[in-house]
């Protein structure tokens, strides 16, 4: 892995908006204030160049992202929010620049496209973690989960809610994120190799039939056969018209994962709602599931450590 340096209190960060602008400028500004209490915020997105649902035109978003990567003083890139827009940037990114300057990228949801593309094309690891607009309301458990990984620790990522669906043990790179974003990378040159990976998935307010369709896409593309294990996070609350026939999400998950030969766990506190654990995308993790319990543990830090420099 081309792992970035750790991100510790006082280090320099850039706050960029590779996808959508914040819904609330007040939340964003309050989040910036809390970020500034922990880090040296060298640069931050400012309103004024929005283009519909995009935080700025594509070329400007690429320029801001790559300026942060190229700056040797910047140790971390905190995304403003998700929304939509990262997929549009992928054909225009300089992968050789990224390979030469690994930088800790923090975000989730639409940032899934960047995490997986940087893993596939520049061998980066990154953190699927809190965006700037959430920092004003970030609870202590969520903050602790994020900081533990950003600063180089290898915590267990399990929680009392983590539940086994299929038993077993598997070790591999943790790949995934938002299901809706992930499926749109299939068939592109920016999708990673899935063989042996531990696949993590979440989404928000998607009806069961839509989740079924996306999982069917992953299955028929060979992803669900290639991976070594699956962890399902928070799928939020979907619209539920009382007169519409449906399946429960639990039934959909059992259809796709109930007979797999690898370990599968559900109910990881990871998704669009707080409190939420941060996940080290690209880092090696171990998933262990038994009859009644499940555990997801980081086996290698998401960031470079002093041991990496040892001969």
mmCIF file of C-alpha atoms in Angstrom:
data_model
loop_
_atom_site.group_PDB
_atom_site.id
_atom_site.type_symbol
_atom_site.label_atom_id
_atom_site.label_comp_id
_atom_site.label_asym_id
_atom_site.label_seq_id
_atom_site.Cartn_x
_atom_site.Cartn_y
_atom_site.Cartn_z
ATOM 1 C CA UNK A 1 0.000 0.000 0.000
ATOM 2 C CA UNK A 2 1.053 3.562 -0.763
ATOM 3 C CA UNK A 3 -0.060 4.696 2.688
ATOM 4 C CA UNK A 4 -0.133 8.376 3.645
ATOM 5 C CA UNK A 5 1.520 9.810 6.755
ATOM 6 C CA UNK A 6 -0.588 9.869 9.932
ATOM 7 C CA UNK A 7 -2.779 12.863 10.625
ATOM 8 C CA UNK A 8 -2.322 14.167 14.167
ATOM 9 C CA UNK A 9 -3.488 17.263 16.080
ATOM 10 C CA UNK A 10 -1.835 20.402 14.743
ATOM 11 C CA UNK A 11 -1.090 18.915 11.324
ATOM 12 C CA UNK A 12 -2.056 20.821 8.191
ATOM 13 C CA UNK A 13 -5.196 19.861 6.298
ATOM 14 C CA UNK A 14 -7.079 21.133 3.256
ATOM 15 C CA UNK A 15 -10.883 21.146 3.193
ATOM 16 C CA UNK A 16 -12.039 20.456 -0.361
ATOM 17 C CA UNK A 17 -15.398 19.905 -2.069
ATOM 18 C CA UNK A 18 -14.944 17.281 -4.814
ATOM 19 C CA UNK A 19 -18.693 16.658 -5.060
ATOM 20 C CA UNK A 20 -21.602 18.834 -3.861
ATOM 21 C CA UNK A 21 -21.681 22.060 -1.846
ATOM 22 C CA UNK A 22 -22.970 22.021 1.734
ATOM 23 C CA UNK A 23 -26.720 22.122 2.240
ATOM 24 C CA UNK A 24 -26.226 24.502 5.163
ATOM 25 C CA UNK A 25 -23.426 27.060 5.169
ATOM 26 C CA UNK A 26 -23.929 27.491 8.924
ATOM 27 C CA UNK A 27 -23.235 23.789 9.545
ATOM 28 C CA UNK A 28 -20.203 23.976 7.297
ATOM 29 C CA UNK A 29 -18.780 27.044 9.025
ATOM 30 C CA UNK A 30 -19.376 25.526 12.448
ATOM 31 C CA UNK A 31 -17.668 22.350 11.275
ATOM 32 C CA UNK A 32 -14.690 24.377 10.060
ATOM 33 C CA UNK A 33 -14.412 26.006 13.476
ATOM 34 C CA UNK A 34 -14.200 22.610 15.159
ATOM 35 C CA UNK A 35 -11.709 21.359 12.582
ATOM 36 C CA UNK A 36 -9.539 24.417 13.211
ATOM 37 C CA UNK A 37 -9.491 23.552 16.905
ATOM 38 C CA UNK A 38 -7.786 20.253 16.036
ATOM 39 C CA UNK A 39 -5.850 20.933 12.822
ATOM 40 C CA UNK A 40 -4.067 23.687 10.924
ATOM 41 C CA UNK A 41 -6.630 24.289 8.157
ATOM 42 C CA UNK A 42 -4.438 25.668 5.355
ATOM 43 C CA UNK A 43 -7.218 26.073 2.807
ATOM 44 C CA UNK A 44 -10.976 25.549 2.714
ATOM 45 C CA UNK A 45 -13.726 25.592 0.113
ATOM 46 C CA UNK A 46 -15.606 28.877 -0.101
ATOM 47 C CA UNK A 47 -19.036 29.448 -1.657
ATOM 48 C CA UNK A 48 -19.523 31.390 -4.845
ATOM 49 C CA UNK A 49 -18.611 28.990 -7.638
ATOM 50 C CA UNK A 50 -21.417 26.435 -7.257
ATOM 51 C CA UNK A 51 -22.801 24.893 -10.425
ATOM 52 C CA UNK A 52 -26.175 23.350 -9.621
ATOM 53 C CA UNK A 53 -25.577 20.283 -7.484
ATOM 54 C CA UNK A 54 -21.793 20.634 -7.933
ATOM 55 C CA UNK A 55 -19.589 22.625 -5.562
ATOM 56 C CA UNK A 56 -17.780 24.159 -8.563
ATOM 57 C CA UNK A 57 -17.109 23.306 -12.223
ATOM 58 C CA UNK A 58 -15.273 20.012 -12.725
ATOM 59 C CA UNK A 59 -11.942 21.601 -13.660
ATOM 60 C CA UNK A 60 -11.934 23.723 -10.509
ATOM 61 C CA UNK A 61 -12.745 20.786 -8.266
ATOM 62 C CA UNK A 62 -9.919 18.783 -9.834
ATOM 63 C CA UNK A 63 -7.546 21.722 -9.394
ATOM 64 C CA UNK A 64 -8.387 22.154 -5.701
ATOM 65 C CA UNK A 65 -8.092 18.450 -4.977
ATOM 66 C CA UNK A 66 -4.770 18.073 -6.737
ATOM 67 C CA UNK A 67 -3.345 21.284 -5.263
ATOM 68 C CA UNK A 68 -3.922 19.756 -1.832
ATOM 69 C CA UNK A 69 -2.267 16.493 -2.907
ATOM 70 C CA UNK A 70 0.747 18.294 -4.379
ATOM 71 C CA UNK A 71 1.308 20.483 -1.300
ATOM 72 C CA UNK A 72 4.012 18.704 0.763
ATOM 73 C CA UNK A 73 2.809 20.445 3.921
ATOM 74 C CA UNK A 74 -0.748 19.090 3.746
ATOM 75 C CA UNK A 75 -1.174 15.829 5.658
ATOM 76 C CA UNK A 76 -4.901 15.341 5.194
ATOM 77 C CA UNK A 77 -7.780 16.213 2.874
ATOM 78 C CA UNK A 78 -11.157 16.579 4.584
ATOM 79 C CA UNK A 79 -14.079 16.583 2.161
ATOM 80 C CA UNK A 80 -16.840 19.154 2.646
ATOM 81 C CA UNK A 81 -19.576 16.557 2.032
ATOM 82 C CA UNK A 82 -20.670 13.896 -0.413
ATOM 83 C CA UNK A 83 -23.714 14.463 -2.595
ATOM 84 C CA UNK A 84 -22.696 13.871 -6.203
ATOM 85 C CA UNK A 85 -19.805 14.776 -8.467
ATOM 86 C CA UNK A 86 -16.734 12.632 -7.762
ATOM 87 C CA UNK A 87 -17.413 10.239 -10.640
ATOM 88 C CA UNK A 88 -17.133 13.150 -13.081
ATOM 89 C CA UNK A 89 -13.578 13.881 -11.899
ATOM 90 C CA UNK A 90 -12.023 10.435 -12.299
ATOM 91 C CA UNK A 91 -10.979 10.673 -15.992
ATOM 92 C CA UNK A 92 -9.213 13.974 -15.276
ATOM 93 C CA UNK A 93 -7.139 13.080 -12.201
ATOM 94 C CA UNK A 94 -3.343 12.767 -12.308
ATOM 95 C CA UNK A 95 -2.649 9.302 -10.913
ATOM 96 C CA UNK A 96 1.130 9.716 -11.086
ATOM 97 C CA UNK A 97 0.807 12.792 -8.857
ATOM 98 C CA UNK A 98 -1.279 10.785 -6.416
ATOM 99 C CA UNK A 99 1.202 7.905 -6.404
ATOM 100 C CA UNK A 100 4.034 10.314 -5.607
ATOM 101 C CA UNK A 101 2.142 12.184 -2.857
ATOM 102 C CA UNK A 102 -0.119 9.879 -0.844
ATOM 103 C CA UNK A 103 -2.366 12.056 1.327
ATOM 104 C CA UNK A 104 -5.008 10.948 3.807
ATOM 105 C CA UNK A 105 -8.400 11.451 2.150
ATOM 106 C CA UNK A 106 -11.350 11.612 4.555
ATOM 107 C CA UNK A 107 -14.996 11.432 3.513
ATOM 108 C CA UNK A 108 -17.798 9.006 2.713
ATOM 109 C CA UNK A 109 -20.892 8.559 0.544
ATOM 110 C CA UNK A 110 -20.003 10.012 -2.900
ATOM 111 C CA UNK A 111 -16.340 10.069 -1.786
ATOM 112 C CA UNK A 112 -16.502 6.275 -2.223
ATOM 113 C CA UNK A 113 -15.698 6.885 -5.907
ATOM 114 C CA UNK A 114 -12.445 8.657 -4.993
ATOM 115 C CA UNK A 115 -11.444 6.151 -2.324
ATOM 116 C CA UNK A 116 -11.810 3.180 -4.654
ATOM 117 C CA UNK A 117 -10.253 4.920 -7.661
ATOM 118 C CA UNK A 118 -7.225 6.127 -5.685
ATOM 119 C CA UNK A 119 -6.840 2.604 -4.300
ATOM 120 C CA UNK A 120 -7.070 1.082 -7.783
ATOM 121 C CA UNK A 121 -4.869 3.592 -9.624
ATOM 122 C CA UNK A 122 -2.431 4.909 -6.977
ATOM 123 C CA UNK A 123 -2.566 2.186 -4.281
ATOM 124 C CA UNK A 124 -3.811 4.630 -1.651
ATOM 125 C CA UNK A 125 -5.515 3.818 1.602
ATOM 126 C CA UNK A 126 -8.033 6.336 2.947
ATOM 127 C CA UNK A 127 -10.645 6.879 5.630
ATOM 128 C CA UNK A 128 -14.370 6.586 5.047
ATOM 129 C CA UNK A 129 -15.085 9.053 7.813
ATOM 130 C CA UNK A 130 -16.725 12.321 8.854
ATOM 131 C CA UNK A 131 -17.077 15.162 6.363
ATOM 132 C CA UNK A 132 -16.640 18.820 7.302
ATOM 133 C CA UNK A 133 -20.377 19.553 7.503
ATOM 134 C CA UNK A 134 -20.693 16.906 10.252
ATOM 135 C CA UNK A 135 -17.946 18.148 12.525
ATOM 136 C CA UNK A 136 -20.181 20.604 14.361
ATOM 137 C CA UNK A 137 -22.340 17.707 15.595
ATOM 138 C CA UNK A 138 -19.744 14.916 15.757
ATOM 139 C CA UNK A 139 -20.204 12.838 18.906
ATOM 140 C CA UNK A 140 -17.254 11.653 20.979
ATOM 141 C CA UNK A 141 -17.504 7.977 19.941
ATOM 142 C CA UNK A 142 -17.486 8.879 16.255
ATOM 143 C CA UNK A 143 -14.596 11.299 16.768
ATOM 144 C CA UNK A 144 -12.607 8.677 18.692
ATOM 145 C CA UNK A 145 -13.121 6.097 15.917
ATOM 146 C CA UNK A 146 -11.893 8.561 13.299
ATOM 147 C CA UNK A 147 -8.875 9.785 15.262
ATOM 148 C CA UNK A 148 -7.728 6.296 16.186
ATOM 149 C CA UNK A 149 -7.343 5.393 12.510
ATOM 150 C CA UNK A 150 -6.046 8.791 11.351
ATOM 151 C CA UNK A 151 -3.283 8.689 13.954
ATOM 152 C CA UNK A 152 -2.141 5.149 13.141
ATOM 153 C CA UNK A 153 -3.888 2.797 15.556
ATOM 154 C CA UNK A 154 -5.381 -0.582 14.660
ATOM 155 C CA UNK A 155 -8.645 -0.809 16.602
ATOM 156 C CA UNK A 156 -11.351 -3.403 16.536
ATOM 157 C CA UNK A 157 -14.209 -1.993 14.464
ATOM 158 C CA UNK A 158 -16.899 -4.183 15.931
ATOM 159 C CA UNK A 159 -19.784 -3.038 18.082
ATOM 160 C CA UNK A 160 -22.449 -4.730 20.170
ATOM 161 C CA UNK A 161 -24.793 -4.411 17.197
ATOM 162 C CA UNK A 162 -22.492 -6.307 14.782
ATOM 163 C CA UNK A 163 -24.270 -9.549 13.981
ATOM 164 C CA UNK A 164 -23.143 -12.682 12.094
ATOM 165 C CA UNK A 165 -25.037 -13.883 9.037
ATOM 166 C CA UNK A 166 -22.497 -16.486 7.846
ATOM 167 C CA UNK A 167 -19.689 -17.837 10.015
ATOM 168 C CA UNK A 168 -16.009 -17.901 9.115
ATOM 169 C CA UNK A 169 -12.786 -15.927 9.170
ATOM 170 C CA UNK A 170 -11.203 -13.948 6.339
ATOM 171 C CA UNK A 171 -8.408 -11.409 5.991
ATOM 172 C CA UNK A 172 -8.034 -8.951 3.126
ATOM 173 C CA UNK A 173 -8.151 -5.304 2.086
ATOM 174 C CA UNK A 174 -11.297 -3.491 3.190
ATOM 175 C CA UNK A 175 -13.022 -2.155 0.067
ATOM 176 C CA UNK A 176 -16.400 -0.605 -0.533
ATOM 177 C CA UNK A 177 -18.476 2.187 0.918
ATOM 178 C CA UNK A 178 -21.706 3.505 -0.516
ATOM 179 C CA UNK A 179 -23.499 0.823 -2.539
ATOM 180 C CA UNK A 180 -25.106 3.210 -5.054
ATOM 181 C CA UNK A 181 -21.768 4.851 -5.860
ATOM 182 C CA UNK A 182 -19.837 1.587 -5.949
ATOM 183 C CA UNK A 183 -22.033 -0.107 -8.552
ATOM 184 C CA UNK A 184 -21.484 2.817 -10.943
ATOM 185 C CA UNK A 185 -17.732 2.098 -10.948
ATOM 186 C CA UNK A 186 -18.210 -1.426 -12.293
ATOM 187 C CA UNK A 187 -16.922 -1.723 -15.840
ATOM 188 C CA UNK A 188 -14.819 1.432 -15.559
ATOM 189 C CA UNK A 189 -11.002 1.610 -15.308
ATOM 190 C CA UNK A 190 -11.387 2.999 -11.787
ATOM 191 C CA UNK A 191 -12.859 -0.065 -10.095
ATOM 192 C CA UNK A 192 -10.457 -2.077 -7.908
ATOM 193 C CA UNK A 193 -9.714 -5.792 -8.068
ATOM 194 C CA UNK A 194 -12.102 -7.502 -5.668
ATOM 195 C CA UNK A 195 -10.368 -10.855 -5.190
ATOM 196 C CA UNK A 196 -10.121 -11.688 -1.494
ATOM 197 C CA UNK A 197 -11.320 -8.271 -0.334
ATOM 198 C CA UNK A 198 -13.567 -7.684 2.648
ATOM 199 C CA UNK A 199 -16.481 -5.815 1.062
ATOM 200 C CA UNK A 200 -18.290 -3.222 3.183
ATOM 201 C CA UNK A 201 -21.574 -1.691 2.006
ATOM 202 C CA UNK A 202 -24.001 0.978 3.227
ATOM 203 C CA UNK A 203 -26.687 3.182 1.749
ATOM 204 C CA UNK A 204 -29.449 5.544 2.778
ATOM 205 C CA UNK A 205 -33.191 5.619 2.122
ATOM 206 C CA UNK A 206 -33.110 3.088 -0.711
ATOM 207 C CA UNK A 207 -36.183 0.913 -1.131
ATOM 208 C CA UNK A 208 -35.533 -2.838 -0.765
ATOM 209 C CA UNK A 209 -36.101 -3.471 -4.477
ATOM 210 C CA UNK A 210 -33.391 -0.931 -5.345
ATOM 211 C CA UNK A 211 -30.944 -2.524 -2.902
ATOM 212 C CA UNK A 212 -31.880 -5.895 -4.426
ATOM 213 C CA UNK A 213 -31.157 -4.583 -7.926
ATOM 214 C CA UNK A 214 -27.750 -3.190 -6.939
ATOM 215 C CA UNK A 215 -26.736 -6.365 -5.117
ATOM 216 C CA UNK A 216 -27.880 -8.338 -8.160
ATOM 217 C CA UNK A 217 -25.611 -6.155 -10.298
ATOM 218 C CA UNK A 218 -22.650 -6.862 -7.988
ATOM 219 C CA UNK A 219 -23.442 -10.569 -8.020
ATOM 220 C CA UNK A 220 -23.756 -10.862 -11.792
ATOM 221 C CA UNK A 221 -20.572 -8.817 -12.263
ATOM 222 C CA UNK A 222 -18.731 -11.453 -10.203
ATOM 223 C CA UNK A 223 -17.931 -9.202 -7.250
ATOM 224 C CA UNK A 224 -19.846 -11.231 -4.660
ATOM 225 C CA UNK A 225 -18.059 -14.388 -5.792
ATOM 226 C CA UNK A 226 -14.592 -12.813 -5.774
ATOM 227 C CA UNK A 227 -14.608 -11.231 -2.318
ATOM 228 C CA UNK A 228 -13.485 -13.012 0.825
ATOM 229 C CA UNK A 229 -16.086 -11.582 3.200
ATOM 230 C CA UNK A 230 -18.889 -9.021 3.485
ATOM 231 C CA UNK A 231 -19.884 -6.509 6.154
ATOM 232 C CA UNK A 232 -23.207 -4.689 5.850
ATOM 233 C CA UNK A 233 -23.627 -1.325 7.536
ATOM 234 C CA UNK A 234 -26.548 1.034 8.041
ATOM 235 C CA UNK A 235 -29.072 1.205 5.196
ATOM 236 C CA UNK A 236 -31.216 3.918 6.741
ATOM 237 C CA UNK A 237 -34.979 4.152 6.372
ATOM 238 C CA UNK A 238 -36.476 3.810 2.912
ATOM 239 C CA UNK A 239 -39.840 5.251 1.838
ATOM 240 C CA UNK A 240 -42.523 2.660 2.555
ATOM 241 C CA UNK A 241 -45.824 3.318 0.747
ATOM 242 C CA UNK A 242 -48.388 1.302 2.638
ATOM 243 C CA UNK A 243 -49.934 -0.106 -0.542
ATOM 244 C CA UNK A 244 -46.654 -1.179 -2.182
ATOM 245 C CA UNK A 245 -45.682 -4.867 -1.871
ATOM 246 C CA UNK A 246 -42.096 -5.327 -0.749
ATOM 247 C CA UNK A 247 -39.529 -7.573 0.856
ATOM 248 C CA UNK A 248 -37.759 -6.718 4.086
ATOM 249 C CA UNK A 249 -34.133 -5.677 3.661
ATOM 250 C CA UNK A 250 -33.158 -8.574 5.925
ATOM 251 C CA UNK A 251 -34.757 -10.937 3.410
ATOM 252 C CA UNK A 252 -32.879 -9.319 0.530
ATOM 253 C CA UNK A 253 -29.578 -9.667 2.416
ATOM 254 C CA UNK A 254 -30.290 -13.291 3.229
ATOM 255 C CA UNK A 255 -31.071 -13.994 -0.447
ATOM 256 C CA UNK A 256 -27.651 -12.734 -1.552
ATOM 257 C CA UNK A 257 -25.460 -13.658 1.416
ATOM 258 C CA UNK A 258 -27.185 -16.384 3.444
ATOM 259 C CA UNK A 259 -25.465 -19.267 1.636
ATOM 260 C CA UNK A 260 -22.044 -17.789 0.984
ATOM 261 C CA UNK A 261 -18.909 -19.761 1.799
ATOM 262 C CA UNK A 262 -17.269 -16.737 3.434
ATOM 263 C CA UNK A 263 -18.021 -14.759 6.613
ATOM 264 C CA UNK A 264 -20.817 -12.190 6.467
ATOM 265 C CA UNK A 265 -21.761 -9.728 9.214
ATOM 266 C CA UNK A 266 -24.563 -7.178 9.408
ATOM 267 C CA UNK A 267 -25.495 -4.110 11.457
ATOM 268 C CA UNK A 268 -22.105 -2.416 11.490
ATOM 269 C CA UNK A 269 -22.633 1.169 12.759
ATOM 270 C CA UNK A 270 -21.381 2.650 9.496
ATOM 271 C CA UNK A 271 -23.445 4.713 7.097
ATOM 272 C CA UNK A 272 -25.070 8.111 6.730
ATOM 273 C CA UNK A 273 -26.164 8.525 10.337
ATOM 274 C CA UNK A 274 -24.262 9.365 13.523
ATOM 275 C CA UNK A 275 -22.884 7.832 15.656
ATOM 276 C CA UNK A 276 -20.772 6.033 13.056
ATOM 277 C CA UNK A 277 -17.445 4.237 12.981
ATOM 278 C CA UNK A 278 -14.759 5.333 10.524
ATOM 279 C CA UNK A 279 -13.413 2.639 8.192
ATOM 280 C CA UNK A 280 -9.897 2.311 6.686
ATOM 281 C CA UNK A 281 -10.547 1.750 2.980
ATOM 282 C CA UNK A 282 -7.679 -0.239 1.443
ATOM 283 C CA UNK A 283 -6.193 -1.367 4.754
ATOM 284 C CA UNK A 284 -5.936 -5.040 5.663
ATOM 285 C CA UNK A 285 -8.657 -6.137 8.085
ATOM 286 C CA UNK A 286 -9.815 -9.422 9.551
ATOM 287 C CA UNK A 287 -13.472 -10.387 9.673
ATOM 288 C CA UNK A 288 -14.358 -13.166 12.115
ATOM 289 C CA UNK A 289 -17.909 -14.389 12.589
ATOM 290 C CA UNK A 290 -19.210 -17.187 14.768
ATOM 291 C CA UNK A 291 -22.615 -18.482 15.681
ATOM 292 C CA UNK A 292 -23.444 -15.580 17.959
ATOM 293 C CA UNK A 293 -20.748 -12.935 17.544
ATOM 294 C CA UNK A 294 -18.745 -11.037 14.951
ATOM 295 C CA UNK A 295 -15.556 -8.974 14.971
ATOM 296 C CA UNK A 296 -13.911 -6.681 12.420
ATOM 297 C CA UNK A 297 -10.326 -5.740 13.304
ATOM 298 C CA UNK A 298 -7.750 -3.601 11.510
ATOM 299 C CA UNK A 299 -4.605 -5.667 10.925
ATOM 300 C CA UNK A 300 -2.478 -2.953 9.355
ATOM 301 C CA UNK A 301 -2.702 0.792 10.014
ATOM 302 C CA UNK A 302 -4.378 2.980 7.424
ATOM 303 C CA UNK A 303 -1.416 5.344 7.583
ATOM 304 C CA UNK A 304 2.347 4.890 7.461
ATOM 305 C CA UNK A 305 4.075 4.158 10.770
ATOM 306 C CA UNK A 306 7.718 4.420 11.897
ATOM 307 C CA UNK A 307 8.087 0.662 11.342
ATOM 308 C CA UNK A 308 7.536 1.225 7.607
ATOM 309 C CA UNK A 309 10.825 3.115 7.439
ATOM 310 C CA UNK A 310 12.773 0.290 9.115
ATOM 311 C CA UNK A 311 15.108 -1.689 6.848
#
